[in-house]
Amino acid sequence: MRSVALLSVFLAFASGGALCQPTHADSSSLVSRSDVFVAGSLLAAQIALFAFDDDLHRAATAARSRATDDVSDLLRPLGRKPPWLVASAAAYVIGHVAGAPRVADAGLHALVSVALASAVTGGLKGLAGRARPVVLQLDGVDSLWVGRQAHEWSLLAGWQEGGPRQSWPSGHTTAAFAVAAVLTEELGGPTGWIAYPIATGVAWSRVNDAAHWATDVLMGALVGTFTARLVVRYGHSRGGWLERTLLFESGPVPGAHYVGARVSLGRP
């Protein structure tokens, strides 16, 4: 039953994320109904699953094998923040130099989304001070891996003690879902069916590796997805300072100018 519960969590991740289609063209407000639904669903799932974090961790530990570790090794790097920041900046520069506004647009929004979402996650990590499922503990000259309980929280301990107390939310999951949300918003079509399941795989890898609790990755998904969708929608509907400064006009359209192909700087 624990394995079924764990599988259900991550299937919900993949199917729910894949159904999130681009929303910036359909909403004149900064926060859409879809945003509220996605954020509310992830938050409700997190609250409901807090009581089962230990059970889900034990289920993941029981299911862990060399095969799952090999898959995790492939997926884990897709949640690292520095490569995504470099890749996003490169996409922006290449798009700008090559005269490809859509590429520049996506690169800029991915860069801002990952940086902003990661900053939010970093602040929450430091503030919450939640212990990871397994931490490396020094015992004299030796070191050993020690299991912790799911609800060991200590205010500000994430800043004071560092990594072992920075479990909630998951940084890898935050970055992966921020990128998935930007790609889905910018590219549309079947992109969400690919990007969100991959981000879900990153979240699963963190639970498989005993680096995070299930609710850690749920919160990371919430922060990454919601932040990225707000960044893209603000840029496309209102033409933020970054868009006006760093993107270029792609030609006149009656009643509006567009930056980076799809960022509206609409006139009154």
Short mmCIF file of C-alpha atoms in Angstrom, two decimals:
data_model
loop_
_atom_site.label_atom_id
_atom_site.label_comp_id
_atom_site.label_asym_id
_atom_site.label_seq_id
_atom_site.Cartn_x
_atom_site.Cartn_y
_atom_site.Cartn_z
CA MET A 1 0.00 0.00 0.00
CA ARG A 2 2.88 2.36 0.72
CA SER A 3 4.31 1.75 -2.74
CA VAL A 4 0.90 2.42 -4.25
CA ALA A 5 0.63 5.66 -2.29
CA LEU A 6 4.08 6.77 -3.43
CA LEU A 7 3.32 5.94 -7.04
CA SER A 8 0.03 7.82 -6.82
CA VAL A 9 1.80 10.97 -5.62
CA PHE A 10 4.13 11.07 -8.58
CA LEU A 11 1.53 10.06 -11.14
CA ALA A 12 -0.52 13.01 -9.90
CA PHE A 13 2.55 15.19 -10.42
CA ALA A 14 2.99 14.05 -14.02
CA SER A 15 -0.64 14.03 -15.12
CA GLY A 16 -1.53 17.28 -13.35
CA GLY A 17 1.48 19.09 -14.73
CA ALA A 18 0.99 17.84 -18.26
CA LEU A 19 -2.52 19.30 -18.32
CA CYS A 20 -1.18 22.77 -17.54
CA GLN A 21 -1.29 24.43 -20.93
CA PRO A 22 -0.19 28.00 -21.70
CA THR A 23 -2.32 30.51 -19.84
CA HIS A 24 -0.80 33.94 -20.49
CA ALA A 25 -2.81 34.48 -23.69
CA ASP A 26 -6.10 33.67 -21.99
CA SER A 27 -5.93 35.89 -18.95
CA SER A 28 -5.83 39.64 -18.53
CA SER A 29 -5.12 39.32 -14.80
CA LEU A 30 -1.76 38.46 -13.30
CA VAL A 31 -3.11 35.41 -11.44
CA SER A 32 -5.41 33.12 -13.42
CA ARG A 33 -7.93 30.56 -12.23
CA SER A 34 -5.57 27.87 -13.47
CA ASP A 35 -2.81 29.24 -11.21
CA VAL A 36 -5.11 29.17 -8.22
CA PHE A 37 -6.16 25.60 -9.03
CA VAL A 38 -2.59 24.34 -9.47
CA ALA A 39 -1.24 26.11 -6.38
CA GLY A 40 -4.26 25.11 -4.29
CA SER A 41 -4.03 21.47 -5.36
CA LEU A 42 -0.32 21.20 -4.56
CA LEU A 43 -0.78 22.97 -1.24
CA ALA A 44 -3.74 20.77 -0.28
CA ALA A 45 -1.79 17.63 -1.25
CA GLN A 46 1.13 18.82 0.84
CA ILE A 47 -1.00 19.42 3.93
CA ALA A 48 -2.71 16.05 3.51
CA LEU A 49 0.59 14.17 3.04
CA PHE A 50 2.51 15.70 5.94
CA ALA A 51 1.19 12.90 8.16
CA PHE A 52 2.46 10.26 5.70
CA ASP A 53 5.97 11.59 5.06
CA ASP A 54 7.60 8.88 7.16
CA ASP A 55 5.55 6.15 5.47
CA LEU A 56 6.35 7.48 2.00
CA HIS A 57 10.03 7.67 2.86
CA ARG A 58 10.02 4.04 4.04
CA ALA A 59 8.19 3.01 0.86
CA ALA A 60 10.78 4.77 -1.28
CA THR A 61 13.59 3.14 0.70
CA ALA A 62 12.03 -0.30 0.28
CA ALA A 63 11.63 0.24 -3.48
CA ARG A 64 15.16 1.58 -3.94
CA SER A 65 17.54 -0.52 -6.00
CA ARG A 66 20.55 -0.15 -8.27
CA ALA A 67 18.15 0.37 -11.18
CA THR A 68 16.30 3.22 -9.44
CA ASP A 69 19.63 4.78 -8.47
CA ASP A 70 20.81 4.62 -12.09
CA VAL A 71 17.64 6.37 -13.26
CA SER A 72 18.01 8.91 -10.48
CA ASP A 73 21.58 9.63 -11.58
CA LEU A 74 20.23 10.57 -15.03
CA LEU A 75 17.42 12.77 -13.75
CA ARG A 76 19.04 14.52 -10.79
CA PRO A 77 21.29 16.84 -12.85
CA LEU A 78 18.18 18.24 -14.57
CA GLY A 79 17.28 19.96 -11.31
CA ARG A 80 20.57 21.74 -10.71
CA LYS A 81 20.22 25.50 -10.77
CA PRO A 82 23.60 26.69 -12.20
CA PRO A 83 23.34 24.79 -15.53
CA TRP A 84 19.82 26.11 -16.09
CA LEU A 85 20.90 29.67 -15.35
CA VAL A 86 23.80 29.35 -17.81
CA ALA A 87 21.62 27.69 -20.47
CA SER A 88 18.89 30.32 -20.07
CA ALA A 89 21.37 33.18 -20.33
CA ALA A 90 22.92 31.53 -23.40
CA ALA A 91 19.48 31.15 -25.04
CA TYR A 92 18.77 34.83 -24.42
CA VAL A 93 22.11 35.95 -25.90
CA ILE A 94 21.91 33.63 -28.90
CA GLY A 95 18.32 34.63 -29.59
CA HIS A 96 19.17 38.32 -29.35
CA VAL A 97 22.27 38.08 -31.57
CA ALA A 98 20.64 35.78 -34.12
CA GLY A 99 17.47 37.84 -34.34
CA ALA A 100 15.32 35.02 -32.91
CA PRO A 101 12.98 36.87 -30.54
CA ARG A 102 11.11 33.80 -29.39
CA VAL A 103 14.35 32.18 -28.22
CA ALA A 104 15.47 35.37 -26.48
CA ASP A 105 12.06 35.68 -24.85
CA ALA A 106 12.10 32.12 -23.49
CA GLY A 107 15.72 32.44 -22.34
CA LEU A 108 15.07 35.65 -20.44
CA HIS A 109 11.94 34.34 -18.73
CA ALA A 110 13.60 31.04 -17.82
CA LEU A 111 16.57 32.89 -16.33
CA VAL A 112 14.36 35.17 -14.23
CA SER A 113 12.01 32.35 -13.21
CA VAL A 114 14.73 29.96 -12.03
CA ALA A 115 16.58 32.73 -10.16
CA LEU A 116 13.46 34.09 -8.48
CA ALA A 117 11.94 30.69 -7.61
CA SER A 118 15.28 29.49 -6.24
CA ALA A 119 15.57 32.61 -4.08
CA VAL A 120 12.11 31.92 -2.61
CA THR A 121 13.03 28.29 -1.96
CA GLY A 122 16.35 29.28 -0.42
CA GLY A 123 14.60 31.64 1.98
CA LEU A 124 12.09 28.97 3.00
CA LYS A 125 14.90 26.42 3.50
CA GLY A 126 16.73 28.72 5.86
CA LEU A 127 13.62 29.74 7.74
CA ALA A 128 12.02 26.30 8.17
CA GLY A 129 15.16 24.36 9.13
CA ARG A 130 13.64 20.97 8.32
CA ALA A 131 15.94 17.95 8.70
CA ARG A 132 16.51 15.77 5.64
CA PRO A 133 15.47 12.09 5.75
CA VAL A 134 19.10 10.99 5.96
CA VAL A 135 22.03 13.20 6.96
CA LEU A 136 25.78 12.70 7.20
CA GLN A 137 26.90 12.99 10.80
CA LEU A 138 30.46 13.18 12.09
CA ASP A 139 31.38 10.94 15.02
CA GLY A 140 34.93 11.79 15.97
CA VAL A 141 37.08 10.91 12.97
CA ASP A 142 34.37 8.74 11.44
CA SER A 143 31.20 9.74 9.64
CA LEU A 144 27.95 7.88 9.22
CA TRP A 145 24.55 8.36 7.62
CA VAL A 146 21.81 8.90 10.17
CA GLY A 147 18.06 8.76 9.56
CA ARG A 148 15.89 11.58 10.88
CA GLN A 149 12.20 11.92 11.62
CA ALA A 150 9.90 13.68 9.17
CA HIS A 151 8.89 16.51 11.47
CA GLU A 152 12.16 17.78 12.84
CA TRP A 153 11.78 21.51 12.21
CA SER A 154 13.83 24.29 13.76
CA LEU A 155 13.28 27.97 13.01
CA LEU A 156 16.29 29.53 11.21
CA ALA A 157 18.34 26.31 11.51
CA GLY A 158 18.63 26.09 7.74
CA TRP A 159 20.85 29.17 7.82
CA GLN A 160 22.66 28.17 10.98
CA GLU A 161 23.37 24.49 10.25
CA GLY A 162 23.33 24.41 6.45
CA GLY A 163 22.47 21.48 4.17
CA PRO A 164 21.29 18.87 6.71
CA ARG A 165 18.62 21.35 7.83
CA GLN A 166 17.58 22.56 4.37
CA SER A 167 15.10 19.90 3.32
CA TRP A 168 11.92 21.94 2.74
CA PRO A 169 11.36 22.82 -0.10
CA SER A 170 13.44 20.87 -2.63
CA GLY A 171 15.72 23.15 -4.65
CA HIS A 172 16.18 20.64 -7.48
CA THR A 173 12.41 20.28 -7.84
CA THR A 174 11.92 24.05 -7.76
CA ALA A 175 14.33 24.62 -10.64
CA ALA A 176 13.00 21.71 -12.69
CA PHE A 177 9.38 22.82 -12.42
CA ALA A 178 10.25 26.47 -13.08
CA VAL A 179 11.88 25.48 -16.36
CA ALA A 180 9.00 23.13 -17.22
CA ALA A 181 6.47 25.90 -16.61
CA VAL A 182 8.38 28.42 -18.75
CA LEU A 183 8.77 25.98 -21.64
CA THR A 184 5.09 25.05 -21.48
CA GLU A 185 4.00 28.69 -21.40
CA GLU A 186 6.36 29.76 -24.19
CA LEU A 187 6.15 26.80 -26.57
CA GLY A 188 2.67 25.40 -25.95
CA GLY A 189 1.47 22.32 -27.82
CA PRO A 190 2.68 19.00 -26.39
CA THR A 191 5.54 20.63 -24.47
CA GLY A 192 3.78 20.25 -21.12
CA TRP A 193 3.36 16.51 -21.66
CA ILE A 194 7.15 16.24 -21.89
CA ALA A 195 8.48 18.97 -19.60
CA TYR A 196 6.33 18.31 -16.53
CA PRO A 197 6.87 14.51 -16.40
CA ILE A 198 10.62 15.12 -16.65
CA ALA A 199 10.38 17.59 -13.77
CA THR A 200 8.37 14.96 -11.90
CA GLY A 201 11.22 12.54 -12.48
CA VAL A 202 13.61 15.02 -10.88
CA ALA A 203 11.28 15.25 -7.87
CA TRP A 204 11.12 11.46 -7.65
CA SER A 205 14.94 11.23 -7.75
CA ARG A 206 15.23 13.41 -4.65
CA VAL A 207 12.88 11.14 -2.71
CA ASN A 208 14.61 8.02 -4.05
CA ASP A 209 17.98 9.38 -2.90
CA ALA A 210 16.61 10.06 0.61
CA ALA A 211 17.57 13.70 0.15
CA HIS A 212 13.99 14.96 0.58
CA TRP A 213 10.58 14.07 1.96
CA ALA A 214 7.62 13.83 -0.40
CA THR A 215 6.19 17.12 0.88
CA ASP A 216 9.53 18.83 0.18
CA VAL A 217 9.22 18.11 -3.53
CA LEU A 218 5.54 19.07 -3.54
CA MET A 219 6.45 22.48 -2.17
CA GLY A 220 9.31 22.81 -4.66
CA ALA A 221 6.90 22.07 -7.50
CA LEU A 222 4.48 24.69 -6.19
CA VAL A 223 7.14 27.41 -5.89
CA GLY A 224 8.72 26.66 -9.26
CA THR A 225 5.49 26.37 -11.25
CA PHE A 226 3.67 29.31 -9.72
CA THR A 227 6.67 31.67 -9.87
CA ALA A 228 7.45 30.86 -13.50
CA ARG A 229 3.87 31.28 -14.65
CA LEU A 230 3.66 34.66 -12.96
CA VAL A 231 6.94 35.79 -14.52
CA VAL A 232 5.86 34.76 -18.03
CA ARG A 233 2.37 36.20 -17.69
CA TYR A 234 3.63 39.51 -16.32
CA GLY A 235 6.11 39.84 -19.17
CA HIS A 236 3.62 38.92 -21.86
CA SER A 237 0.63 40.87 -20.66
CA ARG A 238 2.18 43.95 -19.12
CA GLY A 239 5.64 44.35 -20.62
CA GLY A 240 7.79 44.49 -17.50
CA TRP A 241 10.98 46.50 -17.14
CA LEU A 242 13.13 43.52 -18.13
CA GLU A 243 11.20 42.98 -21.33
CA ARG A 244 11.28 46.66 -22.28
CA THR A 245 15.00 46.88 -21.56
CA LEU A 246 16.44 43.54 -22.69
CA LEU A 247 14.16 42.36 -25.51
CA PHE A 248 13.65 43.97 -28.88
CA GLU A 249 10.65 44.98 -30.91
CA SER A 250 9.68 42.52 -33.60
CA GLY A 251 7.58 44.81 -35.71
CA PRO A 252 4.41 46.87 -35.51
CA VAL A 253 1.03 45.33 -34.91
CA PRO A 254 -2.13 47.44 -34.97
CA GLY A 255 -2.78 48.77 -31.49
CA ALA A 256 0.32 47.28 -29.87
CA HIS A 257 4.05 46.71 -30.07
CA TYR A 258 5.51 43.32 -29.29
CA VAL A 259 8.82 42.64 -27.64
CA GLY A 260 10.49 39.32 -28.21
CA ALA A 261 7.68 38.21 -30.53
CA ARG A 262 5.01 37.81 -27.87
CA VAL A 263 5.65 40.24 -25.00
CA SER A 264 2.99 42.95 -25.28
CA LEU A 265 3.77 46.54 -24.50
CA GLY A 266 0.17 47.50 -25.29
CA ARG A 267 -0.70 51.14 -25.73
CA PRO A 268 -3.66 52.68 -23.93
#
